[in-house]
Amino acid sequence: MSTIINPTTDKRMAEIAEKVHNGQRLSLEDGVYLYQSEDILTIGQLANEANLRKNGKKVYFIENMSLYFTNVCEAHCAFCNFRKDQGEEGSYTLSGDEMVRYVEENITPGVREFHIVGGHNNHVPFQYYVDSLAALNKHFPEVTIKAYTAAEIDFFTRISGMSIEDVLKALQAAGLQSLTGGGAEILSDEYRKKMRVNKANVDRYLEVHRTAHKLGMRTHTTMLYGSIESYEDRINHMIQIRELQDETNGFMVFIPLSMQPKNRNASIMRRNSAYEDLKTIAISRLMLDNIDHVKAYFINIGTQLTQMALTFGASDAHGTIVKERISHAAGAVTPEGLTRKELIWLIKGAGRIPVERDTFYNEIEVHE
């Protein structure tokens, strides 16, 4: 039954709505049309219908901790303000023991996951990255290690001379259980050239995840939107992810990441609008019919817009994080983390059921 409470007189939108009601896959043209439409209420209601069909009113979150071993990076992506050159003021590279001490000083009770990303530091060998995970795994064996982007894995193959599969197997032996979703940016080589994304190209990003899925890992994937890309670029990105999911069924969640300005004090005109953020989350839910979850990332869009997103197709409110650095280095003005109680309050405030999960969306506790 249709959930549309604001009937549309737009014939094209009505055709798309009919597809959604019947569980039919949307096309590239459908996705671009949704982006071009000003009818955000209908788009949101359709996304809500699609999400309720998959997840009911449950919204998932995790108690996790973001860790960054190094911010030294050989890449010079145009949108990044996190990276540093070796020896530059503010640059750092932590050893496994140093990170263990940091975790011991900052970890909160109940943390189930380490979320680890960082720079492409070519001043240390691949073994450094293996040892980093091994140190954490040794001292915190009960915490799941979700580490490294597909772009980082591709970087590791270059500094080690190993294949993607062998790199992943070495990291798995050290404790790696899942990959983060970053490094996707926009899956267009033309976009990557213009934005100086001089790291893994489109094929390599997809191949890393394909290989990880083959090895039994379930992974995350992202899309960084709001710069020079077109609506067609965004939908093509989603379709490439959808096609790989058809092949492997290894993605657990899609995470639209709203581009942040480099200057924290940048005006609102330098940021994506709330309208654009909500529309992107909703369209992601409608296009990615074979991925269970779409995440509303409060670090980039804020807590109140995250609440709204839970009725626009999102079924994941991320996690506690403790202290996020990458988006905040790029100008995010949102909280660096939230407490477990705050996340539960946020989800309940949207009329949804908070579900504490582990990395793999196994339910730990339902907060009715």
mmCIF file of C-alpha atoms in Angstrom:
data_model
loop_
_atom_site.group_PDB
_atom_site.id
_atom_site.type_symbol
_atom_site.label_atom_id
_atom_site.label_comp_id
_atom_site.label_asym_id
_atom_site.label_seq_id
_atom_site.Cartn_x
_atom_site.Cartn_y
_atom_site.Cartn_z
ATOM 1 C CA MET A 1 0.000 0.000 0.000
ATOM 2 C CA SER A 2 1.236 3.476 -0.823
ATOM 3 C CA THR A 3 2.498 5.601 2.048
ATOM 4 C CA ILE A 4 2.301 8.819 0.056
ATOM 5 C CA ILE A 5 0.259 11.344 2.020
ATOM 6 C CA ASN A 6 0.961 14.149 -0.415
ATOM 7 C CA PRO A 7 -0.291 12.787 -3.751
ATOM 8 C CA THR A 8 1.763 13.963 -6.707
ATOM 9 C CA THR A 9 0.355 15.161 -10.006
ATOM 10 C CA ASP A 10 3.778 14.709 -11.613
ATOM 11 C CA LYS A 11 3.392 11.778 -14.025
ATOM 12 C CA ARG A 12 7.104 10.918 -13.997
ATOM 13 C CA MET A 13 7.210 10.955 -10.191
ATOM 14 C CA ALA A 14 4.085 8.800 -10.087
ATOM 15 C CA GLU A 15 5.812 6.232 -12.318
ATOM 16 C CA ILE A 16 8.819 6.171 -9.976
ATOM 17 C CA ALA A 17 6.509 5.861 -6.970
ATOM 18 C CA GLU A 18 4.815 2.883 -8.599
ATOM 19 C CA LYS A 19 8.188 1.212 -9.050
ATOM 20 C CA VAL A 20 9.001 1.766 -5.373
ATOM 21 C CA HIS A 21 5.617 0.408 -4.241
ATOM 22 C CA ASN A 22 6.197 -2.725 -6.341
ATOM 23 C CA GLY A 23 9.816 -3.211 -5.267
ATOM 24 C CA GLN A 24 11.156 -2.563 -8.759
ATOM 25 C CA ARG A 25 14.689 -1.286 -9.326
ATOM 26 C CA LEU A 26 15.164 2.367 -10.235
ATOM 27 C CA SER A 27 17.214 3.319 -13.286
ATOM 28 C CA LEU A 28 19.891 5.949 -13.818
ATOM 29 C CA GLU A 29 17.269 8.180 -15.380
ATOM 30 C CA ASP A 30 14.960 7.701 -12.394
ATOM 31 C CA GLY A 31 17.706 8.695 -9.968
ATOM 32 C CA VAL A 32 18.685 11.808 -11.903
ATOM 33 C CA TYR A 33 15.015 12.808 -12.132
ATOM 34 C CA LEU A 34 14.662 12.523 -8.359
ATOM 35 C CA TYR A 35 17.640 14.826 -7.879
ATOM 36 C CA GLN A 36 16.148 17.320 -10.341
ATOM 37 C CA SER A 37 12.737 17.243 -8.663
ATOM 38 C CA GLU A 38 11.759 19.797 -6.033
ATOM 39 C CA ASP A 39 9.240 17.399 -4.502
ATOM 40 C CA ILE A 40 11.384 16.425 -1.532
ATOM 41 C CA LEU A 41 8.373 15.332 0.528
ATOM 42 C CA THR A 42 7.374 12.649 -1.954
ATOM 43 C CA ILE A 43 10.997 11.538 -2.327
ATOM 44 C CA GLY A 44 11.328 11.333 1.452
ATOM 45 C CA GLN A 45 8.091 9.402 1.854
ATOM 46 C CA LEU A 46 9.121 6.905 -0.826
ATOM 47 C CA ALA A 47 12.493 6.416 0.871
ATOM 48 C CA ASN A 48 10.764 5.985 4.209
ATOM 49 C CA GLU A 49 8.517 3.337 2.678
ATOM 50 C CA ALA A 50 11.526 1.484 1.240
ATOM 51 C CA ASN A 51 13.355 1.642 4.574
ATOM 52 C CA LEU A 52 10.371 0.515 6.658
ATOM 53 C CA ARG A 53 10.016 -2.459 4.340
ATOM 54 C CA LYS A 54 13.614 -3.454 5.074
ATOM 55 C CA ASN A 55 14.122 -2.437 8.698
ATOM 56 C CA GLY A 56 10.808 -1.512 10.260
ATOM 57 C CA LYS A 57 11.257 1.299 12.772
ATOM 58 C CA LYS A 58 14.603 0.020 14.028
ATOM 59 C CA VAL A 59 17.564 2.404 13.813
ATOM 60 C CA TYR A 60 21.005 1.015 14.542
ATOM 61 C CA PHE A 61 24.018 2.458 16.358
ATOM 62 C CA ILE A 62 27.274 1.168 17.774
ATOM 63 C CA GLU A 63 29.589 2.104 20.602
ATOM 64 C CA ASN A 64 32.788 2.663 18.674
ATOM 65 C CA MET A 65 36.011 4.637 18.785
ATOM 66 C CA SER A 66 37.731 6.349 15.872
ATOM 67 C CA LEU A 67 41.519 5.975 15.758
ATOM 68 C CA TYR A 68 44.090 7.625 13.503
ATOM 69 C CA PHE A 69 47.613 6.167 13.566
ATOM 70 C CA THR A 70 49.069 8.699 11.117
ATOM 71 C CA ASN A 71 48.089 11.834 9.223
ATOM 72 C CA VAL A 72 51.160 11.768 6.981
ATOM 73 C CA CYS A 73 49.949 11.196 3.427
ATOM 74 C CA GLU A 74 51.485 11.063 -0.030
ATOM 75 C CA ALA A 75 48.161 12.009 -1.642
ATOM 76 C CA HIS A 76 47.042 15.629 -2.102
ATOM 77 C CA CYS A 77 43.272 15.337 -2.586
ATOM 78 C CA ALA A 78 41.724 18.755 -3.168
ATOM 79 C CA PHE A 79 39.063 18.318 -0.485
ATOM 80 C CA CYS A 80 41.323 17.052 2.343
ATOM 81 C CA ASN A 81 42.589 19.159 5.229
ATOM 82 C CA PHE A 82 43.570 16.190 7.442
ATOM 83 C CA ARG A 83 46.759 15.168 5.612
ATOM 84 C CA LYS A 84 50.245 16.446 6.437
ATOM 85 C CA ASP A 85 53.665 16.024 4.854
ATOM 86 C CA GLN A 86 56.356 14.183 6.779
ATOM 87 C CA GLY A 87 57.982 16.654 9.180
ATOM 88 C CA GLU A 88 55.265 19.300 8.736
ATOM 89 C CA GLU A 89 54.012 20.939 11.914
ATOM 90 C CA GLY A 90 51.179 18.849 13.302
ATOM 91 C CA SER A 91 52.185 15.649 11.498
ATOM 92 C CA TYR A 92 52.370 12.432 13.499
ATOM 93 C CA THR A 93 52.846 8.688 13.169
ATOM 94 C CA LEU A 94 51.991 6.636 16.256
ATOM 95 C CA SER A 95 53.403 3.241 17.049
ATOM 96 C CA GLY A 96 51.138 0.402 18.108
ATOM 97 C CA ASP A 97 52.199 0.861 21.747
ATOM 98 C CA GLU A 98 51.496 4.600 21.604
ATOM 99 C CA MET A 99 48.021 3.930 20.232
ATOM 100 C CA VAL A 100 47.368 1.326 22.916
ATOM 101 C CA ARG A 101 48.200 3.941 25.557
ATOM 102 C CA TYR A 102 45.896 6.464 23.859
ATOM 103 C CA VAL A 103 43.062 3.936 23.815
ATOM 104 C CA GLU A 104 43.606 3.005 27.465
ATOM 105 C CA GLU A 105 43.338 6.688 28.393
ATOM 106 C CA ASN A 106 40.251 7.473 26.278
ATOM 107 C CA ILE A 107 38.202 4.314 25.759
ATOM 108 C CA THR A 108 34.722 4.265 27.246
ATOM 109 C CA PRO A 109 33.007 1.187 28.697
ATOM 110 C CA GLY A 110 31.081 -0.752 26.078
ATOM 111 C CA VAL A 111 33.181 0.146 23.015
ATOM 112 C CA ARG A 112 32.775 -2.712 20.532
ATOM 113 C CA GLU A 113 34.608 -1.404 17.499
ATOM 114 C CA PHE A 114 37.760 0.452 16.528
ATOM 115 C CA HIS A 115 37.211 2.491 13.362
ATOM 116 C CA ILE A 116 40.681 3.074 11.917
ATOM 117 C CA VAL A 117 41.679 5.225 8.945
ATOM 118 C CA GLY A 118 44.613 7.510 8.254
ATOM 119 C CA GLY A 119 47.056 8.905 5.776
ATOM 120 C CA HIS A 120 48.942 7.051 3.053
ATOM 121 C CA ASN A 121 52.275 7.292 4.863
ATOM 122 C CA ASN A 122 54.994 5.984 2.544
ATOM 123 C CA HIS A 123 57.735 6.709 5.081
ATOM 124 C CA VAL A 124 56.899 3.496 6.937
ATOM 125 C CA PRO A 125 56.738 -0.067 5.529
ATOM 126 C CA PHE A 126 53.598 -2.143 5.121
ATOM 127 C CA GLN A 127 54.605 -4.128 8.195
ATOM 128 C CA TYR A 128 54.000 -0.989 10.278
ATOM 129 C CA TYR A 129 50.294 -1.119 9.342
ATOM 130 C CA VAL A 130 50.111 -4.826 10.123
ATOM 131 C CA ASP A 131 51.821 -4.337 13.487
ATOM 132 C CA SER A 132 49.479 -1.435 14.323
ATOM 133 C CA LEU A 133 46.451 -3.712 14.130
ATOM 134 C CA ALA A 134 48.218 -6.576 15.877
ATOM 135 C CA ALA A 135 49.035 -4.359 18.882
ATOM 136 C CA LEU A 136 45.404 -3.340 19.278
ATOM 137 C CA ASN A 137 44.155 -6.876 18.757
ATOM 138 C CA LYS A 138 46.524 -8.186 21.422
ATOM 139 C CA HIS A 139 45.477 -5.649 24.072
ATOM 140 C CA PHE A 140 41.766 -5.364 23.178
ATOM 141 C CA PRO A 141 40.787 -8.761 21.700
ATOM 142 C CA GLU A 142 37.105 -8.185 22.500
ATOM 143 C CA VAL A 143 36.915 -5.086 20.241
ATOM 144 C CA THR A 144 36.252 -5.579 16.512
ATOM 145 C CA ILE A 145 38.832 -3.977 14.243
ATOM 146 C CA LYS A 146 37.288 -2.177 11.275
ATOM 147 C CA ALA A 147 40.255 -0.604 9.569
ATOM 148 C CA TYR A 148 41.550 1.033 6.418
ATOM 149 C CA THR A 149 39.812 2.231 3.291
ATOM 150 C CA ALA A 150 40.006 0.521 -0.079
ATOM 151 C CA ALA A 151 42.330 3.346 -1.125
ATOM 152 C CA GLU A 152 44.636 2.502 1.794
ATOM 153 C CA ILE A 153 44.608 -1.180 0.816
ATOM 154 C CA ASP A 154 45.569 -0.211 -2.740
ATOM 155 C CA PHE A 155 48.358 1.951 -1.305
ATOM 156 C CA PHE A 156 49.595 -1.012 0.752
ATOM 157 C CA THR A 157 49.871 -3.114 -2.408
ATOM 158 C CA ARG A 158 52.156 -0.481 -3.924
ATOM 159 C CA ILE A 159 54.503 -0.132 -0.952
ATOM 160 C CA SER A 160 54.637 -3.892 -0.324
ATOM 161 C CA GLY A 161 54.598 -5.311 -3.859
ATOM 162 C CA MET A 162 51.865 -7.707 -2.708
ATOM 163 C CA SER A 163 48.502 -8.440 -4.312
ATOM 164 C CA ILE A 164 45.247 -7.092 -2.897
ATOM 165 C CA GLU A 165 44.368 -10.567 -1.641
ATOM 166 C CA ASP A 166 47.711 -11.108 0.084
ATOM 167 C CA VAL A 167 47.580 -7.667 1.729
ATOM 168 C CA LEU A 168 44.112 -8.379 3.068
ATOM 169 C CA LYS A 169 45.103 -11.833 4.311
ATOM 170 C CA ALA A 170 48.092 -10.366 6.182
ATOM 171 C CA LEU A 171 45.867 -7.774 7.812
ATOM 172 C CA GLN A 172 43.240 -10.379 8.663
ATOM 173 C CA ALA A 173 45.910 -12.435 10.410
ATOM 174 C CA ALA A 174 46.720 -9.332 12.482
ATOM 175 C CA GLY A 175 43.078 -8.858 13.503
ATOM 176 C CA LEU A 176 41.300 -7.029 10.666
ATOM 177 C CA GLN A 177 37.609 -8.000 10.456
ATOM 178 C CA SER A 178 36.023 -5.356 8.217
ATOM 179 C CA LEU A 179 36.976 -2.468 5.916
ATOM 180 C CA THR A 180 35.801 1.101 6.330
ATOM 181 C CA GLY A 181 33.991 2.660 3.369
ATOM 182 C CA GLY A 182 36.157 5.703 2.702
ATOM 183 C CA GLY A 183 38.248 6.427 -0.367
ATOM 184 C CA ALA A 184 35.298 6.101 -2.729
ATOM 185 C CA GLU A 185 34.725 9.867 -3.037
ATOM 186 C CA ILE A 186 32.847 9.878 -6.386
ATOM 187 C CA LEU A 187 33.381 6.756 -8.495
ATOM 188 C CA SER A 188 34.320 8.601 -11.662
ATOM 189 C CA ASP A 189 37.884 8.727 -12.936
ATOM 190 C CA GLU A 190 37.202 12.116 -14.547
ATOM 191 C CA TYR A 191 36.065 13.483 -11.174
ATOM 192 C CA ARG A 192 39.099 11.951 -9.465
ATOM 193 C CA LYS A 193 41.440 13.623 -11.941
ATOM 194 C CA LYS A 194 39.834 17.045 -11.475
ATOM 195 C CA MET A 195 39.800 16.742 -7.689
ATOM 196 C CA ARG A 196 43.400 15.433 -7.580
ATOM 197 C CA VAL A 197 42.313 12.148 -6.015
ATOM 198 C CA ASN A 198 45.717 10.616 -6.707
ATOM 199 C CA LYS A 199 44.963 7.326 -5.017
ATOM 200 C CA ALA A 200 43.005 4.189 -5.946
ATOM 201 C CA ASN A 201 41.028 4.642 -9.161
ATOM 202 C CA VAL A 202 37.452 3.438 -9.603
ATOM 203 C CA ASP A 203 38.368 -0.079 -10.701
ATOM 204 C CA ARG A 204 40.818 -0.546 -7.833
ATOM 205 C CA TYR A 205 38.344 0.712 -5.229
ATOM 206 C CA LEU A 206 35.755 -1.779 -6.398
ATOM 207 C CA GLU A 207 38.300 -4.599 -6.748
ATOM 208 C CA VAL A 208 39.497 -4.167 -3.160
ATOM 209 C CA HIS A 209 35.954 -4.570 -1.851
ATOM 210 C CA ARG A 210 35.270 -7.437 -4.259
ATOM 211 C CA THR A 211 38.349 -9.242 -2.952
ATOM 212 C CA ALA A 212 37.480 -8.513 0.681
ATOM 213 C CA HIS A 213 34.009 -9.956 0.131
ATOM 214 C CA LYS A 214 35.556 -13.023 -1.514
ATOM 215 C CA LEU A 215 37.662 -13.507 1.628
ATOM 216 C CA GLY A 216 34.534 -13.438 3.775
ATOM 217 C CA MET A 217 34.686 -9.854 4.988
ATOM 218 C CA ARG A 218 31.605 -7.693 5.003
ATOM 219 C CA THR A 219 32.418 -4.046 4.381
ATOM 220 C CA HIS A 220 31.116 -0.482 4.298
ATOM 221 C CA THR A 221 31.032 1.972 1.396
ATOM 222 C CA THR A 222 30.663 5.729 1.034
ATOM 223 C CA MET A 223 30.011 8.592 -1.381
ATOM 224 C CA LEU A 224 31.484 12.061 -0.814
ATOM 225 C CA TYR A 225 29.116 14.536 -2.454
ATOM 226 C CA GLY A 226 28.787 18.278 -2.783
ATOM 227 C CA SER A 227 31.694 19.537 -4.904
ATOM 228 C CA ILE A 228 32.025 19.447 -8.686
ATOM 229 C CA GLU A 229 30.156 16.219 -9.449
ATOM 230 C CA SER A 230 26.897 16.137 -11.398
ATOM 231 C CA TYR A 231 23.694 14.399 -10.360
ATOM 232 C CA GLU A 232 24.472 11.788 -12.985
ATOM 233 C CA ASP A 233 27.878 11.230 -11.379
ATOM 234 C CA ARG A 234 26.210 10.569 -8.029
ATOM 235 C CA ILE A 235 23.695 8.116 -9.465
ATOM 236 C CA ASN A 236 26.378 6.349 -11.503
ATOM 237 C CA HIS A 237 28.342 5.992 -8.261
ATOM 238 C CA MET A 238 25.366 4.337 -6.571
ATOM 239 C CA ILE A 239 24.757 2.045 -9.539
ATOM 240 C CA GLN A 240 28.370 0.821 -9.520
ATOM 241 C CA ILE A 241 28.046 -0.004 -5.827
ATOM 242 C CA ARG A 242 24.680 -1.669 -6.487
ATOM 243 C CA GLU A 243 26.161 -3.811 -9.262
ATOM 244 C CA LEU A 244 29.014 -4.998 -7.052
ATOM 245 C CA GLN A 245 26.502 -5.783 -4.314
ATOM 246 C CA ASP A 246 24.532 -7.871 -6.813
ATOM 247 C CA GLU A 247 27.735 -9.804 -7.425
ATOM 248 C CA THR A 248 29.024 -10.259 -3.853
ATOM 249 C CA ASN A 249 26.366 -9.201 -1.310
ATOM 250 C CA GLY A 250 29.240 -7.982 0.866
ATOM 251 C CA PHE A 251 28.241 -4.398 1.654
ATOM 252 C CA MET A 252 26.396 -3.823 4.919
ATOM 253 C CA VAL A 253 25.762 -0.095 4.689
ATOM 254 C CA PHE A 254 26.026 2.868 2.327
ATOM 255 C CA ILE A 255 27.215 6.147 3.845
ATOM 256 C CA PRO A 256 26.578 9.424 1.993
ATOM 257 C CA LEU A 257 29.195 11.907 3.232
ATOM 258 C CA SER A 258 28.361 15.583 2.899
ATOM 259 C CA MET A 259 31.418 17.556 1.724
ATOM 260 C CA GLN A 260 32.825 19.872 4.394
ATOM 261 C CA PRO A 261 34.536 23.199 3.658
ATOM 262 C CA LYS A 262 38.194 23.492 4.662
ATOM 263 C CA ASN A 263 37.492 26.494 6.863
ATOM 264 C CA ARG A 264 35.500 25.785 10.018
ATOM 265 C CA ASN A 265 34.185 29.355 9.870
ATOM 266 C CA ALA A 266 33.065 29.092 6.253
ATOM 267 C CA SER A 267 29.660 30.570 5.504
ATOM 268 C CA ILE A 268 26.583 28.434 4.948
ATOM 269 C CA MET A 269 26.975 29.114 1.224
ATOM 270 C CA ARG A 270 30.114 26.950 1.282
ATOM 271 C CA ARG A 271 28.241 23.975 2.732
ATOM 272 C CA ASN A 272 25.643 21.592 1.364
ATOM 273 C CA SER A 273 22.117 22.597 2.239
ATOM 274 C CA ALA A 274 19.963 20.517 4.570
ATOM 275 C CA TYR A 275 17.664 20.073 1.576
ATOM 276 C CA GLU A 276 20.498 18.513 -0.466
ATOM 277 C CA ASP A 277 21.610 16.293 2.411
ATOM 278 C CA LEU A 278 18.139 14.888 3.047
ATOM 279 C CA LYS A 279 17.495 14.380 -0.642
ATOM 280 C CA THR A 280 20.780 12.494 -1.068
ATOM 281 C CA ILE A 281 20.039 10.165 1.840
ATOM 282 C CA ALA A 282 16.556 9.479 0.475
ATOM 283 C CA ILE A 283 17.736 8.864 -3.077
ATOM 284 C CA SER A 284 20.496 6.583 -1.777
ATOM 285 C CA ARG A 285 17.867 4.482 -0.046
ATOM 286 C CA LEU A 286 15.766 4.290 -3.197
ATOM 287 C CA MET A 287 18.624 3.451 -5.576
ATOM 288 C CA LEU A 288 20.449 0.943 -3.369
ATOM 289 C CA ASP A 289 17.682 -1.607 -3.054
ATOM 290 C CA ASN A 290 20.118 -4.447 -2.304
ATOM 291 C CA ILE A 291 21.959 -2.849 0.645
ATOM 292 C CA ASP A 292 20.236 -3.140 4.008
ATOM 293 C CA HIS A 293 21.269 0.146 5.565
ATOM 294 C CA VAL A 294 21.867 3.785 4.691
ATOM 295 C CA LYS A 295 23.695 5.779 7.340
ATOM 296 C CA ALA A 296 22.954 9.331 8.466
ATOM 297 C CA TYR A 297 26.416 10.536 9.483
ATOM 298 C CA PHE A 298 25.831 13.101 12.221
ATOM 299 C CA ILE A 299 29.472 14.211 12.076
ATOM 300 C CA ASN A 300 28.786 15.820 8.699
ATOM 301 C CA ILE A 301 25.097 16.751 8.807
ATOM 302 C CA GLY A 302 24.512 17.409 12.506
ATOM 303 C CA THR A 303 22.341 15.714 15.089
ATOM 304 C CA GLN A 304 18.989 17.316 14.351
ATOM 305 C CA LEU A 305 19.225 16.723 10.608
ATOM 306 C CA THR A 306 20.217 13.148 11.442
ATOM 307 C CA GLN A 307 16.903 12.813 13.297
ATOM 308 C CA MET A 308 15.053 14.055 10.221
ATOM 309 C CA ALA A 309 17.027 11.658 8.021
ATOM 310 C CA LEU A 310 15.603 8.715 9.956
ATOM 311 C CA THR A 311 12.269 9.390 8.251
ATOM 312 C CA PHE A 312 14.006 9.958 4.884
ATOM 313 C CA GLY A 313 15.361 6.437 4.484
ATOM 314 C CA ALA A 314 18.256 6.222 6.941
ATOM 315 C CA SER A 315 18.388 3.259 9.336
ATOM 316 C CA ASP A 316 21.777 3.830 10.966
ATOM 317 C CA ALA A 317 22.847 6.730 13.182
ATOM 318 C CA HIS A 318 26.523 5.713 13.280
ATOM 319 C CA GLY A 319 28.190 5.499 16.692
ATOM 320 C CA THR A 320 29.745 7.165 19.683
ATOM 321 C CA ILE A 321 33.101 7.773 17.885
ATOM 322 C CA VAL A 322 34.692 9.497 20.946
ATOM 323 C CA LYS A 323 36.807 11.943 18.882
ATOM 324 C CA GLU A 324 36.457 12.352 15.108
ATOM 325 C CA ARG A 325 39.268 14.186 13.285
ATOM 326 C CA ILE A 326 39.009 13.998 9.493
ATOM 327 C CA SER A 327 35.730 15.870 8.910
ATOM 328 C CA HIS A 328 36.554 18.293 11.712
ATOM 329 C CA ALA A 329 39.917 19.042 10.122
ATOM 330 C CA ALA A 330 37.903 19.930 7.005
ATOM 331 C CA GLY A 331 35.582 22.346 8.782
ATOM 332 C CA ALA A 332 32.817 20.271 10.373
ATOM 333 C CA VAL A 333 31.097 22.188 13.178
ATOM 334 C CA THR A 334 29.237 19.175 14.596
ATOM 335 C CA PRO A 335 30.044 17.241 17.804
ATOM 336 C CA GLU A 336 33.223 15.145 17.660
ATOM 337 C CA GLY A 337 31.285 12.292 19.258
ATOM 338 C CA LEU A 338 28.127 11.404 21.159
ATOM 339 C CA THR A 339 27.450 9.300 24.214
ATOM 340 C CA ARG A 340 25.379 6.137 24.127
ATOM 341 C CA LYS A 341 22.571 7.923 25.996
ATOM 342 C CA GLU A 342 22.623 10.791 23.505
ATOM 343 C CA LEU A 343 22.354 8.424 20.537
ATOM 344 C CA ILE A 344 19.415 6.619 22.131
ATOM 345 C CA TRP A 345 17.727 9.966 22.820
ATOM 346 C CA LEU A 346 18.404 11.133 19.256
ATOM 347 C CA ILE A 347 16.804 8.033 17.735
ATOM 348 C CA LYS A 348 13.814 7.998 20.057
ATOM 349 C CA GLY A 349 13.308 11.681 19.294
ATOM 350 C CA ALA A 350 12.609 10.694 15.691
ATOM 351 C CA GLY A 351 9.950 8.198 16.782
ATOM 352 C CA ARG A 352 12.205 5.224 16.033
ATOM 353 C CA ILE A 353 13.474 2.234 18.007
ATOM 354 C CA PRO A 354 17.175 2.438 18.937
ATOM 355 C CA VAL A 355 19.054 -0.817 18.427
ATOM 356 C CA GLU A 356 22.575 -1.185 19.713
ATOM 357 C CA ARG A 357 24.531 -3.346 17.265
ATOM 358 C CA ASP A 358 27.955 -4.790 16.649
ATOM 359 C CA THR A 359 30.030 -4.108 13.523
ATOM 360 C CA PHE A 360 28.063 -6.694 11.544
ATOM 361 C CA TYR A 361 24.577 -5.463 12.505
ATOM 362 C CA ASN A 362 23.952 -8.244 14.976
ATOM 363 C CA GLU A 363 21.562 -6.807 17.558
ATOM 364 C CA ILE A 364 23.021 -6.375 21.046
ATOM 365 C CA GLU A 365 20.184 -4.532 22.784
ATOM 366 C CA VAL A 366 16.862 -3.097 21.619
ATOM 367 C CA HIS A 367 15.811 0.027 23.513
ATOM 368 C CA GLU A 368 12.042 -0.005 23.258
#
